[in-house]
Protein backbone atom coordinates (compact mmCIF):
# COMPACT_ATOMS: atom_id res chain seq x y z
CA MET A 1 -6.88 -27.66 17.07
CA PRO A 2 -10.59 -28.22 18.40
CA GLU A 3 -12.85 -27.77 15.86
CA THR A 4 -14.81 -25.33 17.31
CA VAL A 5 -11.94 -23.04 17.83
CA ALA A 6 -10.92 -20.98 14.96
CA VAL A 7 -7.28 -18.95 15.89
CA ARG A 8 -5.52 -20.12 18.71
CA THR A 9 -1.82 -19.87 19.65
CA GLU A 10 0.07 -21.36 22.38
CA ALA A 11 2.58 -19.60 24.02
CA LEU A 12 3.95 -17.09 21.72
CA VAL A 13 7.49 -15.33 22.28
CA LYS A 14 8.80 -12.41 20.09
CA THR A 15 12.50 -10.75 21.51
CA TYR A 16 13.24 -7.66 19.10
CA ARG A 17 17.55 -7.13 20.65
CA SER A 18 16.59 -6.41 24.39
CA THR A 19 12.84 -6.03 24.12
CA ARG A 20 10.43 -8.82 24.51
CA ALA A 21 7.72 -8.14 22.74
CA LEU A 22 5.81 -10.92 23.45
CA ASP A 23 6.03 -13.37 26.63
CA GLY A 24 4.33 -16.45 26.36
CA VAL A 25 0.73 -14.96 24.53
CA ASP A 26 -1.54 -18.02 24.50
CA LEU A 27 -5.51 -16.24 22.63
CA GLU A 28 -8.11 -18.23 21.54
CA ILE A 29 -10.88 -17.35 19.39
CA PRO A 30 -14.37 -19.44 18.77
CA HIS A 31 -15.55 -19.51 15.37
CA GLY A 32 -18.09 -16.73 14.10
CA GLN A 33 -17.01 -14.34 17.62
CA VAL A 34 -14.84 -11.27 17.99
CA LEU A 35 -11.94 -11.54 19.85
CA GLY A 36 -10.68 -7.60 21.06
CA LEU A 37 -7.04 -7.86 21.23
CA LEU A 38 -6.35 -4.54 23.67
CA GLY A 39 -2.91 -2.72 25.37
CA PRO A 40 -1.12 0.25 25.34
CA ASN A 41 1.53 0.90 22.89
CA GLY A 42 4.51 -1.27 22.52
CA ALA A 43 1.70 -4.34 24.52
CA GLY A 44 2.59 -6.62 21.41
CA LYS A 45 -0.74 -6.35 19.38
CA THR A 46 0.89 -5.66 16.22
CA THR A 47 3.29 -8.69 16.63
CA THR A 48 0.96 -10.85 17.32
CA VAL A 49 -1.45 -10.33 14.10
CA ARG A 50 2.00 -10.05 11.96
CA ILE A 51 2.40 -13.59 13.37
CA LEU A 52 -1.18 -15.16 13.19
CA THR A 53 -0.68 -13.82 9.45
CA THR A 54 2.50 -15.15 8.64
CA LEU A 55 4.39 -12.37 8.10
CA LEU A 56 6.16 -13.09 11.03
CA ARG A 57 7.77 -15.94 12.89
CA PRO A 58 8.09 -16.20 16.54
CA ASP A 59 10.75 -17.40 18.60
CA SER A 60 8.90 -20.07 20.73
CA GLY A 61 5.49 -21.03 20.31
CA ARG A 62 2.41 -22.48 18.10
CA ALA A 63 -0.34 -20.88 16.30
CA TRP A 64 -2.99 -22.08 14.37
CA VAL A 65 -5.42 -19.92 12.55
CA ALA A 66 -9.02 -22.35 10.70
CA GLY A 67 -7.59 -25.37 11.53
CA HIS A 68 -4.46 -24.46 9.57
CA ASP A 69 -0.56 -24.33 11.37
CA VAL A 70 1.01 -21.60 10.85
CA LEU A 71 4.32 -22.01 10.64
CA ALA A 72 3.88 -25.45 9.04
CA GLU A 73 1.49 -24.57 6.43
CA PRO A 74 1.54 -20.48 5.76
CA GLU A 75 -0.13 -20.97 2.37
CA LYS A 76 -3.07 -22.63 3.60
CA VAL A 77 -3.41 -19.79 6.60
CA ARG A 78 -2.93 -16.66 3.15
CA ARG A 79 -5.94 -18.35 2.07
CA VAL A 80 -8.70 -17.90 4.70
CA ILE A 81 -7.33 -14.86 6.25
CA GLY A 82 -7.97 -11.70 5.42
CA LEU A 83 -5.92 -8.90 6.46
CA SER A 84 -6.22 -5.21 7.31
CA GLY A 85 -3.20 -3.40 9.04
CA GLN A 86 -2.64 -0.30 10.98
CA TYR A 87 -1.89 1.51 7.21
CA ALA A 88 -4.04 1.20 4.61
CA ALA A 89 -2.37 -1.16 1.90
CA VAL A 90 -3.67 0.78 -1.60
CA ASP A 91 -2.43 1.03 -4.68
CA GLU A 92 -2.96 4.99 -5.27
CA ASN A 93 -2.63 4.58 -9.22
CA LEU A 94 -4.95 2.45 -9.56
CA THR A 95 -8.95 3.53 -8.99
CA GLY A 96 -10.32 1.97 -6.31
CA PHE A 97 -12.32 -0.49 -8.68
CA GLU A 98 -9.32 -1.19 -9.62
CA ASN A 99 -7.57 -2.20 -6.23
CA LEU A 100 -10.38 -4.49 -4.89
CA TYR A 101 -10.73 -5.96 -8.58
CA MET A 102 -6.59 -6.70 -8.42
CA VAL A 103 -7.08 -8.49 -5.07
CA GLY A 104 -9.87 -10.92 -6.14
CA ARG A 105 -7.58 -11.89 -9.05
CA LEU A 106 -4.45 -12.92 -6.98
CA TYR A 107 -6.99 -14.65 -5.37
CA GLY A 108 -7.76 -16.70 -8.27
CA ARG A 109 -11.54 -15.57 -9.37
CA GLY A 110 -12.19 -15.18 -12.76
CA ARG A 111 -12.37 -11.71 -14.26
CA ALA A 112 -16.32 -11.56 -13.80
CA ALA A 113 -16.26 -12.91 -10.55
CA ALA A 114 -13.67 -10.26 -9.45
CA ARG A 115 -15.90 -6.97 -11.11
CA LYS A 116 -18.47 -8.05 -9.49
CA ARG A 117 -16.88 -8.72 -6.10
CA ALA A 118 -15.64 -5.41 -6.77
CA ARG A 119 -18.14 -3.56 -7.67
CA GLU A 120 -19.79 -4.66 -4.44
CA LEU A 121 -17.82 -3.93 -2.02
CA LEU A 122 -17.42 -0.33 -3.35
CA SER A 123 -21.26 -0.15 -2.12
CA ARG A 124 -20.89 -1.79 0.94
CA PHE A 125 -18.20 0.95 1.83
CA ALA A 126 -20.21 3.82 0.32
CA LEU A 127 -17.04 4.35 -2.56
CA GLU A 128 -19.60 3.64 -5.27
CA GLU A 129 -19.03 7.64 -6.24
CA ALA A 130 -15.15 7.28 -5.71
CA GLY A 131 -14.70 3.55 -7.58
CA ASP A 132 -13.74 5.11 -10.63
CA ARG A 133 -10.99 7.70 -9.57
CA PRO A 134 -7.34 7.26 -9.09
CA ALA A 135 -7.09 6.50 -5.15
CA LYS A 136 -4.37 9.15 -5.07
CA GLY A 137 -7.14 11.57 -4.50
CA TYR A 138 -9.26 9.79 -1.89
CA SER A 139 -9.22 11.26 2.09
CA GLY A 140 -7.26 9.04 4.68
CA GLY A 141 -10.67 7.62 5.48
CA MET A 142 -11.64 6.65 2.26
CA ARG A 143 -8.36 4.74 1.58
CA ARG A 144 -8.96 2.99 5.14
CA ARG A 145 -12.54 1.84 3.76
CA LEU A 146 -10.70 0.54 0.06
CA ASP A 147 -8.23 -1.27 2.40
CA LEU A 148 -10.72 -2.48 4.86
CA ALA A 149 -12.98 -3.45 1.43
CA GLY A 150 -9.35 -5.31 0.05
CA ALA A 151 -9.16 -7.79 2.82
CA LEU A 152 -12.45 -8.67 2.67
CA VAL A 153 -12.43 -9.58 -1.49
CA ALA A 154 -11.76 -13.43 -0.67
CA GLU A 155 -14.60 -13.68 1.96
CA PRO A 156 -12.16 -15.20 4.29
CA ALA A 157 -13.35 -17.44 7.21
CA VAL A 158 -11.06 -15.35 9.53
CA VAL A 159 -10.13 -11.54 9.57
CA VAL A 160 -7.55 -9.63 10.92
CA LEU A 161 -8.45 -5.90 11.80
CA ASP A 162 -5.46 -4.02 13.18
CA GLU A 163 -6.99 -1.23 14.42
CA PRO A 164 -9.29 -0.80 11.70
CA THR A 165 -10.68 2.29 11.93
CA THR A 166 -7.96 4.63 12.84
CA GLY A 167 -8.59 7.83 11.26
CA LEU A 168 -11.83 7.42 10.14
CA ASP A 169 -14.49 10.13 10.90
CA PRO A 170 -17.07 8.85 14.01
CA ARG A 171 -19.92 7.83 10.47
CA GLY A 172 -17.07 5.97 8.97
CA ARG A 173 -16.38 4.43 12.21
CA ILE A 174 -20.11 3.26 12.73
CA ASP A 175 -20.08 1.76 9.62
CA THR A 176 -17.37 -0.34 9.60
CA TRP A 177 -18.92 -1.08 12.78
CA ALA A 178 -22.10 -2.09 10.96
CA VAL A 179 -19.96 -4.12 8.57
CA ILE A 180 -17.56 -6.35 11.05
CA LYS A 181 -21.14 -7.05 12.87
CA GLU A 182 -22.21 -8.25 9.42
CA LEU A 183 -19.45 -10.22 8.83
CA VAL A 184 -19.81 -12.36 12.71
CA ALA A 185 -23.83 -12.78 11.44
CA ASP A 186 -22.37 -14.46 7.94
CA GLY A 187 -20.06 -16.91 10.35
CA ALA A 188 -16.89 -15.46 9.77
CA THR A 189 -14.32 -15.06 13.00
CA VAL A 190 -12.60 -11.78 13.61
CA LEU A 191 -9.34 -10.52 15.55
CA LEU A 192 -9.52 -7.06 16.10
CA THR A 193 -7.16 -4.76 17.69
CA THR A 194 -7.70 -1.17 18.18
CA GLN A 195 -7.06 1.72 20.51
CA TYR A 196 -10.89 2.98 20.74
CA LEU A 197 -12.20 1.00 23.75
CA GLU A 198 -15.53 1.67 22.52
CA GLU A 199 -14.92 -0.21 20.21
CA ALA A 200 -14.44 -2.96 21.82
CA ASP A 201 -17.09 -2.76 24.02
CA GLN A 202 -19.65 -2.82 21.39
CA LEU A 203 -17.99 -5.28 18.87
CA ALA A 204 -15.89 -7.83 20.91
CA ASP A 205 -17.22 -11.35 22.23
CA GLY A 206 -14.21 -11.51 24.61
CA ILE A 207 -11.32 -9.43 25.27
CA VAL A 208 -7.80 -9.90 26.20
CA VAL A 209 -5.46 -7.30 27.88
CA ILE A 210 -1.91 -7.84 26.64
CA ASP A 211 0.85 -5.05 28.44
CA LYS A 212 4.09 -5.96 28.31
CA GLY A 213 3.96 -9.01 25.80
CA LYS A 214 2.18 -9.87 28.59
CA VAL A 215 -1.78 -11.14 28.88
CA ILE A 216 -2.84 -9.81 31.98
CA ALA A 217 -6.61 -10.46 31.70
CA ARG A 218 -9.14 -12.14 30.00
CA GLY A 219 -13.37 -12.06 30.15
CA THR A 220 -16.45 -10.23 28.26
CA ALA A 221 -16.10 -6.63 28.63
CA ASP A 222 -18.62 -6.56 31.39
CA GLU A 223 -16.13 -8.85 33.71
CA LEU A 224 -13.46 -6.97 33.02
CA LYS A 225 -15.56 -4.32 33.92
CA ARG A 226 -16.06 -6.39 37.35
CA GLN A 227 -12.25 -6.27 38.05
CA THR A 228 -12.51 -2.45 38.19
CA GLY A 229 -13.83 -2.98 41.97
CA GLY A 230 -17.35 -1.38 41.06
CA GLU A 231 -18.81 1.99 40.10
CA ARG A 232 -17.31 5.28 39.77
CA LEU A 233 -18.62 8.35 42.50
CA GLU A 234 -17.85 11.39 40.93
CA LEU A 235 -19.11 14.39 43.01
CA VAL A 236 -18.33 18.55 41.77
CA VAL A 237 -17.58 20.73 44.09
CA GLY A 238 -18.92 24.54 44.58
CA GLU A 239 -15.18 25.59 45.70
CA PRO A 240 -11.54 24.93 45.06
CA ALA A 241 -10.99 24.85 48.79
CA GLU A 242 -13.45 22.19 49.35
CA LEU A 243 -11.15 19.81 47.03
CA ALA A 244 -9.02 18.44 50.01
CA ALA A 245 -12.21 17.41 52.20
CA THR A 246 -13.76 16.09 49.28
CA ALA A 247 -11.02 13.89 48.34
CA SER A 248 -10.85 12.60 51.78
CA VAL A 249 -14.56 11.94 52.14
CA LEU A 250 -14.44 9.56 49.35
CA ALA A 251 -11.38 8.30 49.93
CA GLU A 252 -12.85 6.84 53.10
CA VAL A 253 -15.98 5.65 51.12
CA GLY A 254 -14.20 4.70 47.55
CA THR A 255 -12.04 1.21 46.95
CA GLY A 256 -9.37 3.46 45.76
CA GLU A 257 -7.58 7.00 45.38
CA PRO A 258 -9.52 9.64 44.44
CA HIS A 259 -8.63 11.35 41.63
CA VAL A 260 -8.85 15.38 41.70
CA ASP A 261 -9.35 17.39 38.68
CA PRO A 262 -8.89 20.99 40.22
CA HIS A 263 -9.47 22.59 37.15
CA LEU A 264 -13.33 21.50 36.89
CA ARG A 265 -13.57 21.15 40.46
CA LYS A 266 -14.36 17.58 40.33
CA VAL A 267 -13.55 14.50 42.16
CA ASP A 268 -13.47 10.79 41.44
CA VAL A 269 -13.58 6.99 43.07
CA LEU A 270 -14.26 3.73 42.26
CA VAL A 271 -16.78 2.43 44.53
CA ASP A 272 -18.06 -0.87 45.27
CA THR A 273 -22.02 -0.13 47.19
CA GLY A 274 -22.91 1.73 44.27
CA THR A 275 -25.71 4.15 45.98
CA LYS A 276 -24.53 2.73 49.33
CA ALA A 277 -21.33 4.79 49.22
CA LEU A 278 -23.13 7.73 47.17
CA ILE A 279 -25.91 8.89 50.49
CA GLU A 280 -22.88 8.08 52.95
CA ALA A 281 -20.59 10.27 50.75
CA LEU A 282 -23.44 13.05 50.83
CA ARG A 283 -24.19 12.86 54.40
CA ARG A 284 -20.72 13.61 55.22
CA LEU A 285 -20.38 16.63 53.09
CA ASP A 286 -23.27 17.89 54.14
CA ALA A 287 -21.76 17.53 57.75
CA GLN A 288 -18.55 20.17 56.33
CA SER A 289 -21.30 22.13 55.04
CA ILE A 290 -18.87 21.12 51.46
CA THR A 291 -21.25 22.43 48.58
CA VAL A 292 -22.07 19.57 46.19
CA GLN A 293 -23.11 20.92 43.23
CA ASP A 294 -23.43 18.23 40.49
CA VAL A 295 -23.11 14.24 41.75
CA ALA A 296 -22.86 11.46 38.62
CA LEU A 297 -22.40 7.07 39.74
CA HIS A 298 -21.37 5.64 36.17
CA ARG A 299 -20.36 2.28 35.57
CA PRO A 300 -17.21 1.49 35.04
CA THR A 301 -15.90 1.56 31.54
CA LEU A 302 -13.25 -0.03 29.68
CA ASP A 303 -11.34 3.39 30.88
CA ASP A 304 -11.36 2.03 34.18
CA VAL A 305 -9.83 -1.18 33.15
CA PHE A 306 -6.57 0.30 31.55
CA LEU A 307 -5.99 1.97 34.24
CA THR A 308 -6.67 -0.37 37.04
CA LEU A 309 -5.09 -3.05 35.22
CA THR A 310 -1.76 -1.41 33.77
CA GLY A 311 -1.55 2.02 35.51
CA HIS A 312 -1.57 3.50 32.33
CA GLY A 313 -4.38 5.05 29.83
CA ALA A 314 -4.67 3.19 26.27
CA GLU A 315 -4.12 5.47 23.85
CA GLU A 316 -1.53 4.87 21.60
CA THR A 317 1.18 7.48 21.48
CA GLY A 318 3.95 5.70 19.61
CA GLU A 319 4.62 2.87 17.71
CA GLU A 320 5.04 -0.68 18.50
CA ALA A 321 8.08 -2.51 19.60
CA ARG A 322 9.42 -4.28 16.00
């Protein structure tokens, strides 16, 4: 594996009974970057994470983390990674400090060093006041933050974050984003799976989209957005009876099938000529005496990317196939 690459997979395959969870997945993360692994429910994100963190063996294919072969050198891989999974791995009978101190000791730190690191992380994740209380009294968001702190105790070279902000309020999410940015600034490499598209937009240097176990797109957020066909033109009309004619006009000036929301009297469509399409749509609607109450031209979002690439949204609505 090249020295500039921190994480790499080649043709990973994993099958559960009749379900092919991974079907030849190739990934590559350069040192010091964040890769966002995005996909709808059951796409294979968590299966990929389990293989890279030595918790699961692939049926075929290879993977390396920080230069170590995941299958041949699992112990070495475990020494250089930090993992925060979808569900907080916290001992409820221990205090927040004791949880982090225990992790530090398990990683071989001396008592003084483990105590110091635990206090540092409690402060970093705004858990100082709760640090000496049993974790069973923590809120769900506090447990998530404690779990993420535990993944960073050993100052790992590679951090794997499987939906790290699930269950956090907006403030907790923003604070966690700041910590992830600090990690990367300090030289860490991060694999991030997320169901929050804004999160990938904010944090990821590169994005890989998987669906049904296969990589269907890769690139930067901007590169993927360009695959949606352009910007989105959105119009709100005055009367519900005008929606059909408006949709017909937008179908002619747009690059895809318009989406109609009858409750909001809104019609939107992807366009590849920006303001030219907007002006032409308004000209045609005016010629038909259709009242336009509001108009907007939106840059594509990662939501649009998912809808274009997979035909469905990115929200997690159930458990991934295992």
